Amino acid sequence: MPSPAALALFLLGSPAAADDAQPAAPAPRARVFAVDPERTVAYAVSHTRGLLEALSEHHVIRATQVTGTLAWDPTDPTACAIDLQVPTEALRVDDPDDRRMAGLDGVIDEDDRASVRAVLLGEGLLDAAANPHITFTSSACAVTGATATVLGILTINGHTDEVLAPVLLDAHPHEVQATGSLPILQSRFGIEPFSTMLGAVSVDDAVRLRFTLVASPTPAG
């Protein structure tokens, strides 16, 4: 469990360096829940800007096949531990249902979706061949009521960054749900946001990740 001083530091926005962060081990009394990839939702929306912004599309990228564990001890919520993994190749782009979920208008045809996905997974952006997984590992939690503030290491495109996410918890003996969002900058993960036509259409560096994790007890939990 992190010290009160460490928790105070990261709640004030001054976390320790990413290289020094260590994964939080589940407490002895913590129950371990397995993330259900069929019921878990995680996605990001990329927004375009520039002189021709009105002629371009915003895109939604959904992480399918999210797996991992969530450890939770109701007697010591600060001992929570989250470990997540997403195959980079499992990212889905602009599925019509995902666009409706994200509040985006319009339908992107299948060929255009495939083209956008090829660019996303290519060497210039996520380079899925070299970086087959996106991962998150928590290092500390602070809990107030039903809200947790989770500190951890996010790895995308082979680059890591320490992130801080507020999470709304709904914990029961048979299931835990964790809902939240966090902003990231693509450039922090070695990604140069897409730009074309001399910047007349470009993608914002800032992206907000949104998620609802649904997890059930493991046999050992």
mmCIF file of C-alpha atoms in Angstrom:
data_model
loop_
_atom_site.group_PDB
_atom_site.id
_atom_site.type_symbol
_atom_site.label_atom_id
_atom_site.label_comp_id
_atom_site.label_asym_id
_atom_site.label_seq_id
_atom_site.Cartn_x
_atom_site.Cartn_y
_atom_site.Cartn_z
ATOM 1 C CA MET A 1 0.000 0.000 0.000
ATOM 2 C CA PRO A 2 1.434 3.415 -0.882
ATOM 3 C CA SER A 3 2.382 5.747 1.927
ATOM 4 C CA PRO A 4 0.102 8.729 2.775
ATOM 5 C CA ALA A 5 2.860 11.024 1.535
ATOM 6 C CA ALA A 6 2.970 9.288 -1.852
ATOM 7 C CA LEU A 7 -0.807 9.442 -2.178
ATOM 8 C CA ALA A 8 -0.775 13.134 -1.333
ATOM 9 C CA LEU A 9 1.849 13.770 -3.993
ATOM 10 C CA PHE A 10 -0.047 12.132 -6.809
ATOM 11 C CA LEU A 11 -3.393 13.636 -5.772
ATOM 12 C CA LEU A 12 -1.746 17.052 -5.982
ATOM 13 C CA GLY A 13 -0.642 16.250 -9.538
ATOM 14 C CA SER A 14 3.022 15.616 -8.779
ATOM 15 C CA PRO A 15 3.457 11.828 -9.146
ATOM 16 C CA ALA A 16 6.822 10.194 -8.991
ATOM 17 C CA ALA A 17 8.649 9.568 -12.235
ATOM 18 C CA ALA A 18 7.260 6.731 -14.369
ATOM 19 C CA ASP A 19 10.531 4.835 -14.186
ATOM 20 C CA ASP A 20 10.206 4.656 -10.380
ATOM 21 C CA ALA A 21 6.601 3.444 -10.257
ATOM 22 C CA GLN A 22 6.067 -0.173 -9.278
ATOM 23 C CA PRO A 23 2.913 -2.238 -9.918
ATOM 24 C CA ALA A 24 0.620 -2.423 -6.904
ATOM 25 C CA ALA A 25 0.424 -5.993 -5.573
ATOM 26 C CA PRO A 26 -3.020 -7.184 -4.427
ATOM 27 C CA ALA A 27 -3.441 -7.156 -0.654
ATOM 28 C CA PRO A 28 -3.749 -10.588 1.007
ATOM 29 C CA ARG A 29 -7.492 -10.077 1.630
ATOM 30 C CA ALA A 30 -8.212 -8.591 -1.776
ATOM 31 C CA ARG A 31 -10.492 -10.509 -4.108
ATOM 32 C CA VAL A 32 -9.272 -10.838 -7.672
ATOM 33 C CA PHE A 33 -11.773 -10.193 -10.454
ATOM 34 C CA ALA A 34 -11.180 -11.071 -14.116
ATOM 35 C CA VAL A 35 -12.096 -8.431 -16.703
ATOM 36 C CA ASP A 36 -14.890 -9.606 -19.011
ATOM 37 C CA PRO A 37 -13.908 -8.618 -22.577
ATOM 38 C CA GLU A 38 -17.466 -9.118 -23.845
ATOM 39 C CA ARG A 39 -18.978 -6.610 -21.415
ATOM 40 C CA THR A 40 -16.088 -4.168 -21.050
ATOM 41 C CA VAL A 41 -16.178 -0.988 -23.138
ATOM 42 C CA ALA A 42 -13.071 1.106 -23.851
ATOM 43 C CA TYR A 43 -12.720 3.644 -26.624
ATOM 44 C CA ALA A 44 -11.196 6.942 -27.723
ATOM 45 C CA VAL A 45 -12.384 9.626 -30.136
ATOM 46 C CA SER A 46 -9.889 11.462 -32.332
ATOM 47 C CA HIS A 47 -10.924 14.978 -33.342
ATOM 48 C CA THR A 48 -9.812 16.774 -36.464
ATOM 49 C CA ARG A 49 -9.049 20.480 -36.835
ATOM 50 C CA GLY A 50 -7.770 22.902 -39.461
ATOM 51 C CA LEU A 51 -9.161 24.982 -42.304
ATOM 52 C CA LEU A 52 -10.952 21.988 -43.831
ATOM 53 C CA GLU A 53 -12.132 20.492 -40.535
ATOM 54 C CA ALA A 54 -15.767 20.583 -41.685
ATOM 55 C CA LEU A 55 -14.890 18.296 -44.614
ATOM 56 C CA SER A 56 -13.168 15.660 -42.484
ATOM 57 C CA GLU A 57 -14.429 13.035 -40.055
ATOM 58 C CA HIS A 58 -13.874 12.458 -36.374
ATOM 59 C CA HIS A 59 -13.051 8.819 -35.642
ATOM 60 C CA VAL A 60 -13.818 6.433 -32.788
ATOM 61 C CA ILE A 61 -11.298 3.717 -31.935
ATOM 62 C CA ARG A 62 -12.606 0.943 -29.701
ATOM 63 C CA ALA A 63 -10.422 -1.504 -27.820
ATOM 64 C CA THR A 64 -11.871 -4.981 -28.134
ATOM 65 C CA GLN A 65 -10.529 -8.073 -26.347
ATOM 66 C CA VAL A 66 -9.650 -6.131 -23.178
ATOM 67 C CA THR A 67 -8.343 -8.628 -20.623
ATOM 68 C CA GLY A 68 -6.769 -8.363 -17.201
ATOM 69 C CA THR A 69 -7.534 -8.350 -13.510
ATOM 70 C CA LEU A 70 -8.878 -6.005 -10.874
ATOM 71 C CA ALA A 71 -8.112 -6.690 -7.203
ATOM 72 C CA TRP A 72 -10.422 -5.142 -4.625
ATOM 73 C CA ASP A 73 -10.504 -5.266 -0.825
ATOM 74 C CA PRO A 74 -13.540 -3.442 0.641
ATOM 75 C CA THR A 75 -11.766 -3.206 4.009
ATOM 76 C CA ASP A 76 -8.779 -1.449 2.414
ATOM 77 C CA PRO A 77 -9.820 0.209 -0.898
ATOM 78 C CA THR A 78 -6.419 1.869 -1.309
ATOM 79 C CA ALA A 79 -4.968 -1.591 -1.924
ATOM 80 C CA CYS A 80 -6.796 -1.919 -5.241
ATOM 81 C CA ALA A 81 -4.742 -3.155 -8.187
ATOM 82 C CA ILE A 82 -5.590 -3.016 -11.892
ATOM 83 C CA ASP A 83 -3.720 -4.787 -14.683
ATOM 84 C CA LEU A 84 -5.063 -4.495 -18.260
ATOM 85 C CA GLN A 85 -3.950 -5.631 -21.697
ATOM 86 C CA VAL A 86 -5.335 -4.989 -25.202
ATOM 87 C CA PRO A 87 -3.976 -6.539 -28.412
ATOM 88 C CA THR A 88 -3.131 -3.625 -30.698
ATOM 89 C CA GLU A 89 -4.504 -5.586 -33.657
ATOM 90 C CA ALA A 90 -7.851 -5.813 -31.814
ATOM 91 C CA LEU A 91 -8.517 -2.080 -32.144
ATOM 92 C CA ARG A 92 -11.733 -1.441 -34.092
ATOM 93 C CA VAL A 93 -12.232 1.767 -36.062
ATOM 94 C CA ASP A 94 -15.529 3.562 -36.775
ATOM 95 C CA ASP A 95 -17.880 0.633 -36.337
ATOM 96 C CA PRO A 96 -21.393 2.124 -36.797
ATOM 97 C CA ASP A 97 -22.501 1.028 -33.327
ATOM 98 C CA ASP A 98 -19.344 2.491 -31.800
ATOM 99 C CA ARG A 99 -19.922 5.819 -33.575
ATOM 100 C CA ARG A 100 -23.446 6.007 -32.178
ATOM 101 C CA MET A 101 -22.154 5.145 -28.700
ATOM 102 C CA ALA A 102 -19.567 7.939 -28.951
ATOM 103 C CA GLY A 103 -22.140 10.453 -30.234
ATOM 104 C CA LEU A 104 -20.594 10.815 -33.688
ATOM 105 C CA ASP A 105 -22.796 11.519 -36.700
ATOM 106 C CA GLY A 106 -22.572 9.746 -40.035
ATOM 107 C CA VAL A 107 -21.507 6.301 -41.179
ATOM 108 C CA ILE A 108 -18.030 5.587 -42.559
ATOM 109 C CA ASP A 109 -18.070 3.033 -45.369
ATOM 110 C CA GLU A 110 -16.163 -0.224 -44.971
ATOM 111 C CA ASP A 111 -13.330 0.671 -47.350
ATOM 112 C CA ASP A 112 -12.666 3.984 -45.607
ATOM 113 C CA ARG A 113 -12.756 2.272 -42.202
ATOM 114 C CA ALA A 114 -10.195 -0.237 -43.412
ATOM 115 C CA SER A 115 -7.964 2.553 -44.748
ATOM 116 C CA VAL A 116 -8.086 4.499 -41.476
ATOM 117 C CA ARG A 117 -7.359 1.351 -39.481
ATOM 118 C CA ALA A 118 -4.390 0.482 -41.718
ATOM 119 C CA VAL A 119 -2.897 3.931 -41.086
ATOM 120 C CA LEU A 120 -3.584 3.666 -37.338
ATOM 121 C CA LEU A 121 -1.848 0.286 -37.013
ATOM 122 C CA GLY A 122 0.975 1.135 -39.414
ATOM 123 C CA GLU A 123 4.567 2.080 -38.682
ATOM 124 C CA GLY A 124 3.821 5.802 -38.603
ATOM 125 C CA LEU A 125 1.416 5.533 -35.674
ATOM 126 C CA LEU A 126 0.883 2.516 -33.395
ATOM 127 C CA ASP A 127 3.130 0.106 -35.328
ATOM 128 C CA ALA A 128 1.151 -2.947 -34.257
ATOM 129 C CA ALA A 129 3.717 -5.362 -35.669
ATOM 130 C CA ALA A 130 6.432 -4.020 -33.339
ATOM 131 C CA ASN A 131 4.116 -3.166 -30.432
ATOM 132 C CA PRO A 132 1.531 -5.946 -30.187
ATOM 133 C CA HIS A 133 -0.059 -4.833 -26.910
ATOM 134 C CA ILE A 134 -1.388 -1.757 -25.125
ATOM 135 C CA THR A 135 -1.139 -2.157 -21.351
ATOM 136 C CA PHE A 136 -2.010 -0.419 -18.108
ATOM 137 C CA THR A 137 -0.707 -1.332 -14.652
ATOM 138 C CA SER A 138 -1.778 0.573 -11.565
ATOM 139 C CA SER A 139 0.720 1.602 -8.910
ATOM 140 C CA ALA A 140 -1.525 3.282 -6.303
ATOM 141 C CA CYS A 141 -5.168 4.038 -5.506
ATOM 142 C CA ALA A 142 -6.875 6.642 -3.357
ATOM 143 C CA VAL A 143 -10.560 6.132 -2.600
ATOM 144 C CA THR A 144 -13.249 8.540 -1.393
ATOM 145 C CA GLY A 145 -16.677 6.967 -1.198
ATOM 146 C CA ALA A 146 -17.452 5.374 -4.560
ATOM 147 C CA THR A 147 -14.730 7.307 -6.393
ATOM 148 C CA ALA A 148 -11.162 6.101 -6.790
ATOM 149 C CA THR A 149 -8.178 7.994 -8.141
ATOM 150 C CA VAL A 150 -5.902 5.473 -9.823
ATOM 151 C CA LEU A 151 -2.252 6.137 -10.613
ATOM 152 C CA GLY A 152 -0.532 3.854 -13.076
ATOM 153 C CA ILE A 153 1.629 3.246 -16.103
ATOM 154 C CA LEU A 154 0.060 3.276 -19.567
ATOM 155 C CA THR A 155 2.058 1.768 -22.434
ATOM 156 C CA ILE A 156 1.152 2.568 -26.052
ATOM 157 C CA ASN A 157 3.361 2.217 -29.123
ATOM 158 C CA GLY A 158 6.169 0.901 -26.923
ATOM 159 C CA HIS A 159 6.249 4.167 -24.933
ATOM 160 C CA THR A 160 5.162 4.543 -21.309
ATOM 161 C CA ASP A 161 3.662 7.443 -19.416
ATOM 162 C CA GLU A 162 2.358 7.795 -15.884
ATOM 163 C CA VAL A 163 -1.340 8.686 -15.874
ATOM 164 C CA LEU A 164 -3.924 9.566 -13.254
ATOM 165 C CA ALA A 165 -7.561 8.559 -13.753
ATOM 166 C CA PRO A 166 -10.661 9.246 -11.639
ATOM 167 C CA VAL A 167 -12.786 6.095 -11.564
ATOM 168 C CA LEU A 168 -16.347 5.537 -10.347
ATOM 169 C CA LEU A 169 -16.556 2.148 -8.633
ATOM 170 C CA ASP A 170 -19.567 -0.113 -8.281
ATOM 171 C CA ALA A 171 -18.301 -3.063 -6.271
ATOM 172 C CA HIS A 172 -20.278 -6.153 -5.282
ATOM 173 C CA PRO A 173 -19.200 -9.650 -4.217
ATOM 174 C CA HIS A 174 -20.211 -11.045 -7.629
ATOM 175 C CA GLU A 175 -19.023 -8.172 -9.839
ATOM 176 C CA VAL A 176 -16.996 -4.963 -9.960
ATOM 177 C CA GLN A 177 -17.549 -2.168 -12.473
ATOM 178 C CA ALA A 178 -15.081 0.691 -12.902
ATOM 179 C CA THR A 179 -16.069 3.635 -15.107
ATOM 180 C CA GLY A 180 -13.900 6.612 -15.944
ATOM 181 C CA SER A 181 -11.938 8.579 -18.467
ATOM 182 C CA LEU A 182 -8.534 10.173 -18.821
ATOM 183 C CA PRO A 183 -6.933 12.586 -21.273
ATOM 184 C CA ILE A 184 -3.677 11.660 -22.962
ATOM 185 C CA LEU A 185 -1.392 13.308 -25.485
ATOM 186 C CA GLN A 186 -0.438 11.101 -28.426
ATOM 187 C CA SER A 187 2.954 12.795 -28.573
ATOM 188 C CA ARG A 188 3.769 11.441 -25.091
ATOM 189 C CA PHE A 189 3.673 7.971 -26.647
ATOM 190 C CA GLY A 190 5.901 8.752 -29.603
ATOM 191 C CA ILE A 191 2.953 9.286 -31.966
ATOM 192 C CA GLU A 192 2.931 12.230 -34.331
ATOM 193 C CA PRO A 193 -0.743 13.122 -34.902
ATOM 194 C CA PHE A 194 -1.858 12.649 -38.508
ATOM 195 C CA SER A 195 -1.794 15.748 -40.720
ATOM 196 C CA THR A 196 -2.399 16.261 -44.428
ATOM 197 C CA MET A 197 -2.799 19.026 -47.003
ATOM 198 C CA LEU A 198 -0.180 21.186 -45.277
ATOM 199 C CA GLY A 199 -2.130 21.094 -42.046
ATOM 200 C CA ALA A 200 -5.499 21.977 -43.572
ATOM 201 C CA VAL A 201 -6.738 18.776 -41.936
ATOM 202 C CA SER A 202 -4.991 17.416 -38.863
ATOM 203 C CA VAL A 203 -5.764 15.305 -35.815
ATOM 204 C CA ASP A 204 -5.599 16.805 -32.334
ATOM 205 C CA ASP A 205 -2.735 15.610 -30.152
ATOM 206 C CA ALA A 206 -5.118 15.358 -27.172
ATOM 207 C CA VAL A 207 -7.306 12.264 -26.977
ATOM 208 C CA ARG A 208 -9.679 11.249 -24.173
ATOM 209 C CA LEU A 209 -9.888 7.561 -23.300
ATOM 210 C CA ARG A 210 -13.249 6.413 -21.884
ATOM 211 C CA PHE A 211 -13.893 3.055 -20.288
ATOM 212 C CA THR A 212 -16.250 0.864 -18.305
ATOM 213 C CA LEU A 213 -14.506 -2.214 -16.981
ATOM 214 C CA VAL A 214 -16.723 -5.132 -15.939
ATOM 215 C CA ALA A 215 -15.057 -7.879 -13.929
ATOM 216 C CA SER A 216 -16.193 -11.093 -12.226
ATOM 217 C CA PRO A 217 -14.446 -13.108 -9.478
ATOM 218 C CA THR A 218 -11.739 -15.500 -10.593
ATOM 219 C CA PRO A 219 -11.904 -19.091 -9.269
ATOM 220 C CA ALA A 220 -9.039 -18.252 -6.926
ATOM 221 C CA GLY A 221 -10.650 -14.925 -5.953
#
